[in-house]
Structure formats: C-alpha cells, structure tokens
Amino acid sequence: MSSEKPLLRLGVIADPQYADAEPRLEYDRFYRNSPKKLAEAVETLNGEDLSFVVTLGDLIDRDWGNYDRILSVYDGLRHDNILLPGNHDFSVAPGRLKDVHARLGMPAPWHDFLRGGIRFVIIDGNEVSVFSTPEGDPRHAEAKKRLAALEASGAINAMPWNGGLGEAQFAWLEETLSAAGKRGEKVVVMGHYPLYPANEHNLWDSERVTDLFARSGNVIAYLNGHNHAGNLGRTGSTWYVNFKGMVDTESENTFAVVEFYADRIEIIGFGREENRSLPL
C-alpha cells in the first residue's frame, strides 16, 4: 500500500428523497427507508477522516414536514455538513419555496469555498425551473419559455423536472473559475443535475456549462446526483461523476468517499456505488 496522502477526502451522498409515503415499486424507490440508510452512511462516514460530507440534492421527495425527519439524521454527523437542493426539495407549498435554501443551512443558493487547496463551487440548477418559483414570478415565465424552446428543438433533457442557471449565476460561475485559475487553484464543481454525457436528466444548459469548464481548464471534476442510476463521463480535462440515488432499492445503500490526489481522483464506493480511479 502506498503511504501517499490525499490532498483532501470528502463524503458524498445523493438523493435520499425521504417521504413518509408508500414505495413506488415501478421506480424501485423506498421513501421511508432512507433515514435508516442515511444513518448507516453517517455512521460509516464518521469513522473516516473527511474534510466535509456533501449531499447532492433531493433530501425529501415532497412535503415541507418531511425535512424534520431527514435533517435530524444529520445531527449525528461529526463532519461539516454541506447540503444543496434538488428538484424534489421544492415539492412544497408555494409559500415555502423561498425558504428551501435556508432550511438546508446554505449561505447562498450558489457559493464557493476553499479546502485543502481545492476550490469547491456549488451551483444551483433549480434557479430557472417550473418548480422552484411560483406562478407569476419572472423566473417561472423564463423557465416555461426555456422548456418550450428545448421541447421544440427535440432536446432529450426537455423535462419539467430539470432546470437551468440564470444569467447572473452563469456570470458568477465564469468569474469564479477565472479567479481560481489566476490563483492556480484546481476546482471541483458540485450540483444536483448531470452535465455530461448527454442524458434526459441533464441540466437544461448543460452544454454551455461544460463548454465553460473546458475553456477554464481548471475544473477537475463535477459531482452530481439526480439520475439515480449513476453515470460517468469525461470531456476536456473534467470528470463528470453522477452518484447513485440512495432512495432506490429496498435495503441496499449507496454513498461514497472521494479522495483527491495531485494526479488522480479515487472514489471508494459503499453499497451500490462503485470504486473508481480517475486519472487527472
């Protein structure tokens, strides 16, 4: 065994999607079983040396009241806990939509931070969507317009359960990557929606974002959930890692530890999540 130490290690969870609801067998989703799986993941990750644990969206399947049950499981986590929302996290009463990011303890819907010399960037692909804003909101109208244009072009990701970035967020992302590049920082971006390879679950503006990553040249990885089957791709110098959804299957778990080295990324999978070694 090598004595080489990673620059940084983090834990990854995707799509617990808890609800006090009967399973949907046609999708193999067992909503009530997620707190138990999450508690097992927390116990395992507590035994690891990690900088933080990130959950890549869809903590609940629906209903504001379900946040209490699933969020209480994280109380047992000894590491920094970073949460971001997925599409299902907005399946709440219209009056609660504006409170979702705060309920997840986020400093802002999109933000960045430095750990172990790596710049971590969190994007919010729910920003322009038909579910994150109420009727009458300008972003809701913008989302309907974007979705209609995608449908007209026959895009495979023209789905009402996907979303996209607003112009201000995209400009912020561009500037954040540029500033990181000037400082010589490697970047890891995290969001709910896949970007690559092409898939029906992808962010509406996935190609625009992957083009930006390719131009920037310093994004070593993008980590996401949303597509519960999982996926992996590489284009430019960026690895695109789609983690499997915890809510799927009656009892088998899925989560991961990700290790960053100077020359590679190692993914240690638990349960259904597989091990991967990704050269940089």
Tab-separated table of C-alpha atoms in Angstrom:
chain	number	residue	atom	x	y	z
A	1	MET	CA	0.000	0.000	0.000
A	2	SER	CA	1.196	3.487	-0.831
A	3	SER	CA	1.856	5.870	2.049
A	4	GLU	CA	0.830	8.760	-0.211
A	5	LYS	CA	-1.618	11.083	1.487
A	6	PRO	CA	-4.539	12.589	-0.428
A	7	LEU	CA	-4.843	16.384	-0.620
A	8	LEU	CA	-8.380	16.025	0.686
A	9	ARG	CA	-11.124	13.451	1.363
A	10	LEU	CA	-14.869	14.061	1.374
A	11	GLY	CA	-18.049	12.027	1.764
A	12	VAL	CA	-20.780	12.056	-0.898
A	13	ILE	CA	-24.485	11.217	-0.577
A	14	ALA	CA	-27.081	11.651	-3.330
A	15	ASP	CA	-30.882	11.655	-3.366
A	16	PRO	CA	-32.102	10.276	-0.028
A	17	GLN	CA	-35.502	11.608	-1.192
A	18	TYR	CA	-37.317	10.808	2.061
A	19	ALA	CA	-41.094	10.880	2.384
A	20	ASP	CA	-43.496	9.236	4.772
A	21	ALA	CA	-45.042	7.530	1.742
A	22	GLU	CA	-45.555	4.100	0.229
A	23	PRO	CA	-42.792	2.873	-2.110
A	24	ARG	CA	-43.059	3.365	-5.863
A	25	LEU	CA	-42.137	-0.126	-6.966
A	26	GLU	CA	-42.035	0.747	-10.683
A	27	TYR	CA	-39.102	3.092	-9.880
A	28	ASP	CA	-37.682	0.886	-7.083
A	29	ARG	CA	-37.993	3.842	-4.677
A	30	PHE	CA	-38.493	3.149	-0.975
A	31	TYR	CA	-39.038	6.562	0.588
A	32	ARG	CA	-39.489	5.504	4.223
A	33	ASN	CA	-36.241	3.503	4.228
A	34	SER	CA	-33.986	6.493	3.558
A	35	PRO	CA	-33.478	7.654	7.186
A	36	LYS	CA	-32.144	4.200	8.111
A	37	LYS	CA	-29.805	4.144	5.082
A	38	LEU	CA	-28.683	7.701	5.813
A	39	ALA	CA	-27.983	6.811	9.465
A	40	GLU	CA	-25.821	3.884	8.277
A	41	ALA	CA	-23.951	6.215	5.908
A	42	VAL	CA	-23.413	8.770	8.702
A	43	GLU	CA	-22.055	6.061	10.999
A	44	THR	CA	-19.617	4.827	8.333
A	45	LEU	CA	-18.522	8.335	7.298
A	46	ASN	CA	-17.985	9.302	10.953
A	47	GLY	CA	-15.273	6.635	11.013
A	48	GLU	CA	-13.433	8.308	8.116
A	49	ASP	CA	-11.065	11.282	8.095
A	50	LEU	CA	-13.018	13.743	5.924
A	51	SER	CA	-12.980	17.478	5.231
A	52	PHE	CA	-16.774	17.512	4.815
A	53	VAL	CA	-19.781	15.494	3.636
A	54	VAL	CA	-21.913	16.805	0.765
A	55	THR	CA	-25.457	15.711	-0.093
A	56	LEU	CA	-26.123	16.453	-3.763
A	57	GLY	CA	-29.822	17.318	-3.527
A	58	ASP	CA	-33.246	15.697	-3.139
A	59	LEU	CA	-33.226	15.294	0.617
A	60	ILE	CA	-37.011	14.930	0.519
A	61	ASP	CA	-39.382	13.620	-2.119
A	62	ARG	CA	-42.197	16.051	-1.206
A	63	ASP	CA	-43.861	17.994	1.630
A	64	TRP	CA	-42.153	20.530	3.917
A	65	GLY	CA	-42.868	18.442	7.037
A	66	ASN	CA	-40.558	15.674	5.810
A	67	TYR	CA	-37.488	17.899	6.238
A	68	ASP	CA	-37.567	17.469	10.029
A	69	ARG	CA	-37.184	13.680	9.859
A	70	ILE	CA	-34.386	13.501	7.301
A	71	LEU	CA	-32.414	16.526	8.549
A	72	SER	CA	-32.450	15.160	12.116
A	73	VAL	CA	-30.334	12.192	10.923
A	74	TYR	CA	-27.508	14.601	10.050
A	75	ASP	CA	-27.373	15.702	13.699
A	76	GLY	CA	-25.226	12.615	14.279
A	77	LEU	CA	-22.654	13.593	11.632
A	78	ARG	CA	-19.317	14.718	13.094
A	79	HIS	CA	-18.081	16.307	9.847
A	80	ASP	CA	-19.010	19.614	8.230
A	81	ASN	CA	-22.364	19.034	6.544
A	82	ILE	CA	-22.919	20.649	3.144
A	83	LEU	CA	-26.401	20.384	1.652
A	84	LEU	CA	-27.812	21.616	-1.641
A	85	PRO	CA	-31.312	21.261	-3.094
A	86	GLY	CA	-32.613	19.125	-5.925
A	87	ASN	CA	-35.899	19.388	-7.797
A	88	HIS	CA	-37.847	17.341	-5.222
A	89	ASP	CA	-36.774	19.684	-2.416
A	90	PHE	CA	-39.119	22.262	-3.971
A	91	SER	CA	-42.143	19.900	-3.883
A	92	VAL	CA	-43.578	22.019	-1.072
A	93	ALA	CA	-46.364	24.579	-0.682
A	94	PRO	CA	-45.784	27.702	-2.864
A	95	GLY	CA	-45.315	29.875	0.228
A	96	ARG	CA	-42.358	27.716	1.308
A	97	LEU	CA	-40.379	27.790	-1.962
A	98	LYS	CA	-38.314	30.814	-0.906
A	99	ASP	CA	-37.295	29.054	2.343
A	100	VAL	CA	-35.720	25.901	0.893
A	101	HIS	CA	-32.080	27.080	0.758
A	102	ALA	CA	-32.255	28.408	4.333
A	103	ARG	CA	-33.821	25.124	5.544
A	104	LEU	CA	-30.755	23.347	4.166
A	105	GLY	CA	-28.464	25.767	6.034
A	106	MET	CA	-26.951	27.187	2.859
A	107	PRO	CA	-25.121	30.548	2.984
A	108	ALA	CA	-26.455	31.292	-0.529
A	109	PRO	CA	-28.055	29.314	-3.379
A	110	TRP	CA	-24.659	29.307	-5.155
A	111	HIS	CA	-21.342	29.812	-3.403
A	112	ASP	CA	-17.737	28.633	-3.225
A	113	PHE	CA	-15.122	27.780	-0.600
A	114	LEU	CA	-11.523	26.592	-0.374
A	115	ARG	CA	-10.491	23.305	1.243
A	116	GLY	CA	-7.145	21.549	1.010
A	117	GLY	CA	-6.035	23.912	-1.751
A	118	ILE	CA	-9.059	22.966	-3.913
A	119	ARG	CA	-11.769	25.492	-4.789
A	120	PHE	CA	-15.239	23.937	-4.325
A	121	VAL	CA	-18.071	25.606	-6.229
A	122	ILE	CA	-21.760	24.881	-5.615
A	123	ILE	CA	-24.177	25.742	-8.416
A	124	ASP	CA	-27.981	25.867	-8.275
A	125	GLY	CA	-29.549	24.254	-11.323
A	126	ASN	CA	-33.012	24.797	-9.844
A	127	GLU	CA	-32.737	28.562	-10.272
A	128	VAL	CA	-34.640	28.721	-13.568
A	129	SER	CA	-37.249	25.967	-13.305
A	130	VAL	CA	-41.003	25.481	-13.308
A	131	PHE	CA	-40.954	24.064	-9.753
A	132	SER	CA	-38.672	26.394	-7.725
A	133	THR	CA	-40.739	29.542	-8.305
A	134	PRO	CA	-44.480	30.207	-8.013
A	135	GLU	CA	-46.704	31.194	-10.931
A	136	GLY	CA	-46.322	34.922	-11.611
A	137	ASP	CA	-42.608	35.014	-10.763
A	138	PRO	CA	-40.487	36.275	-13.720
A	139	ARG	CA	-38.200	33.225	-13.328
A	140	HIS	CA	-41.235	30.947	-13.690
A	141	ALA	CA	-42.108	32.587	-17.011
A	142	GLU	CA	-38.460	32.364	-18.110
A	143	ALA	CA	-38.413	28.650	-17.210
A	144	LYS	CA	-41.575	27.925	-19.216
A	145	LYS	CA	-40.054	29.746	-22.188
A	146	ARG	CA	-36.776	27.824	-21.941
A	147	LEU	CA	-38.551	24.487	-21.562
A	148	ALA	CA	-40.743	25.180	-24.595
A	149	ALA	CA	-37.677	26.051	-26.694
A	150	LEU	CA	-35.945	22.822	-25.643
A	151	GLU	CA	-39.071	20.800	-26.418
A	152	ALA	CA	-39.311	22.445	-29.851
A	153	SER	CA	-35.686	21.518	-30.597
A	154	GLY	CA	-36.269	17.892	-29.548
A	155	ALA	CA	-33.718	18.055	-26.695
A	156	ILE	CA	-33.691	14.826	-24.633
A	157	ASN	CA	-33.384	16.836	-21.403
A	158	ALA	CA	-36.503	18.949	-22.164
A	159	MET	CA	-38.115	17.721	-18.946
A	160	PRO	CA	-40.139	19.725	-16.415
A	161	TRP	CA	-38.140	18.098	-13.599
A	162	ASN	CA	-34.874	19.639	-14.837
A	163	GLY	CA	-33.781	23.277	-14.583
A	164	GLY	CA	-31.062	25.728	-15.523
A	165	LEU	CA	-28.859	28.613	-14.420
A	166	GLY	CA	-29.867	32.265	-14.658
A	167	GLU	CA	-27.575	34.741	-16.416
A	168	ALA	CA	-26.253	36.288	-13.180
A	169	GLN	CA	-25.361	32.866	-11.789
A	170	PHE	CA	-23.610	31.866	-15.028
A	171	ALA	CA	-21.591	35.116	-14.985
A	172	TRP	CA	-20.678	34.460	-11.340
A	173	LEU	CA	-19.558	30.917	-12.224
A	174	GLU	CA	-17.421	32.214	-15.098
A	175	GLU	CA	-15.782	34.824	-12.854
A	176	THR	CA	-15.242	32.306	-10.001
A	177	LEU	CA	-13.478	29.842	-12.332
A	178	SER	CA	-11.389	32.627	-13.862
A	179	ALA	CA	-10.308	33.946	-10.437
A	180	ALA	CA	-9.431	30.392	-9.308
A	181	GLY	CA	-7.368	29.951	-12.471
A	182	LYS	CA	-5.391	33.113	-11.750
A	183	ARG	CA	-4.633	31.778	-8.249
A	184	GLY	CA	-3.570	28.407	-9.693
A	185	GLU	CA	-6.382	26.555	-7.909
A	186	LYS	CA	-7.921	23.301	-9.079
A	187	VAL	CA	-11.730	23.419	-8.982
A	188	VAL	CA	-14.419	20.880	-8.123
A	189	VAL	CA	-17.980	21.935	-9.002
A	190	MET	CA	-20.994	20.319	-7.304
A	191	GLY	CA	-24.654	20.479	-8.285
A	192	HIS	CA	-27.787	18.356	-8.450
A	193	TYR	CA	-28.128	17.914	-12.214
A	194	PRO	CA	-25.808	15.932	-14.510
A	195	LEU	CA	-23.960	17.831	-17.255
A	196	TYR	CA	-22.271	15.083	-19.283
A	197	PRO	CA	-22.693	12.631	-21.067
A	198	ALA	CA	-25.984	13.572	-22.797
A	199	ASN	CA	-28.901	12.262	-20.730
A	200	GLU	CA	-32.577	13.085	-20.173
A	201	HIS	CA	-31.716	14.199	-16.606
A	202	ASN	CA	-29.147	16.831	-17.650
A	203	LEU	CA	-29.245	20.495	-16.707
A	204	TRP	CA	-31.069	22.475	-19.402
A	205	ASP	CA	-27.925	24.495	-20.205
A	206	SER	CA	-25.520	21.579	-19.710
A	207	GLU	CA	-23.587	22.188	-22.947
A	208	ARG	CA	-22.997	25.844	-22.123
A	209	VAL	CA	-21.626	24.875	-18.697
A	210	THR	CA	-19.411	22.036	-19.985
A	211	ASP	CA	-18.036	24.434	-22.632
A	212	LEU	CA	-17.203	26.894	-19.846
A	213	PHE	CA	-15.393	24.161	-17.872
A	214	ALA	CA	-13.404	23.203	-20.991
A	215	ARG	CA	-12.415	26.835	-21.599
A	216	SER	CA	-11.431	27.322	-17.954
A	217	GLY	CA	-9.254	24.212	-17.966
A	218	ASN	CA	-9.043	24.025	-14.166
A	219	VAL	CA	-12.261	22.129	-13.304
A	220	ILE	CA	-11.002	18.634	-12.462
A	221	ALA	CA	-14.413	17.220	-11.504
A	222	TYR	CA	-18.135	17.863	-11.439
A	223	LEU	CA	-20.130	15.869	-8.867
A	224	ASN	CA	-23.921	15.423	-9.074
A	225	GLY	CA	-26.949	13.243	-8.355
A	226	HIS	CA	-30.490	13.407	-9.891
A	227	ASN	CA	-30.046	10.467	-12.285
A	228	HIS	CA	-30.459	7.676	-9.713
A	229	ALA	CA	-28.830	5.072	-11.990
A	230	GLY	CA	-25.495	6.923	-11.790
A	231	ASN	CA	-23.173	7.769	-14.670
A	232	LEU	CA	-19.598	8.704	-15.535
A	233	GLY	CA	-18.037	10.710	-18.352
A	234	ARG	CA	-15.059	12.839	-19.216
A	235	THR	CA	-14.762	15.691	-21.657
A	236	GLY	CA	-11.923	18.207	-21.766
A	237	SER	CA	-9.995	17.935	-18.501
A	238	THR	CA	-13.141	17.406	-16.373
A	239	TRP	CA	-14.510	14.167	-14.928
A	240	TYR	CA	-18.321	14.108	-14.606
A	241	VAL	CA	-19.378	11.801	-11.773
A	242	ASN	CA	-23.081	11.064	-11.248
A	243	PHE	CA	-23.627	9.331	-7.890
A	244	LYS	CA	-26.395	6.768	-7.490
A	245	GLY	CA	-29.628	7.608	-5.631
A	246	MET	CA	-29.944	6.423	-2.009
A	247	VAL	CA	-33.762	6.160	-2.165
A	248	ASP	CA	-33.564	3.351	-4.747
A	249	THR	CA	-33.837	-0.312	-3.661
A	250	GLU	CA	-35.474	-1.616	-0.507
A	251	SER	CA	-32.354	-2.176	1.577
A	252	GLU	CA	-29.104	-1.708	-0.372
A	253	ASN	CA	-27.316	1.530	0.423
A	254	THR	CA	-25.190	3.811	-1.751
A	255	PHE	CA	-22.721	6.568	-0.831
A	256	ALA	CA	-19.019	7.261	-1.331
A	257	VAL	CA	-15.749	8.676	-0.090
A	258	VAL	CA	-13.875	10.744	-2.694
A	259	GLU	CA	-10.126	11.248	-2.405
A	260	PHE	CA	-8.242	13.935	-4.342
A	261	TYR	CA	-4.574	13.410	-5.199
A	262	ALA	CA	-2.259	15.563	-7.340
A	263	ASP	CA	-2.556	13.120	-10.254
A	264	ARG	CA	-5.931	11.363	-9.777
A	265	ILE	CA	-9.282	11.107	-8.028
A	266	GLU	CA	-10.144	7.910	-6.144
A	267	ILE	CA	-13.775	7.047	-5.422
A	268	ILE	CA	-14.396	4.477	-2.706
A	269	GLY	CA	-17.943	3.244	-3.151
A	270	PHE	CA	-20.192	1.768	-0.486
A	271	GLY	CA	-23.187	-0.436	-1.277
A	272	ARG	CA	-24.255	0.082	-4.897
A	273	GLU	CA	-21.720	2.858	-5.549
A	274	GLU	CA	-18.678	1.516	-7.369
A	275	ASN	CA	-14.984	2.139	-6.839
A	276	ARG	CA	-13.314	4.284	-9.486
A	277	SER	CA	-9.806	5.568	-10.156
A	278	LEU	CA	-9.879	8.689	-12.355
A	279	PRO	CA	-6.507	9.948	-13.665
A	280	LEU	CA	-6.057	13.716	-13.987
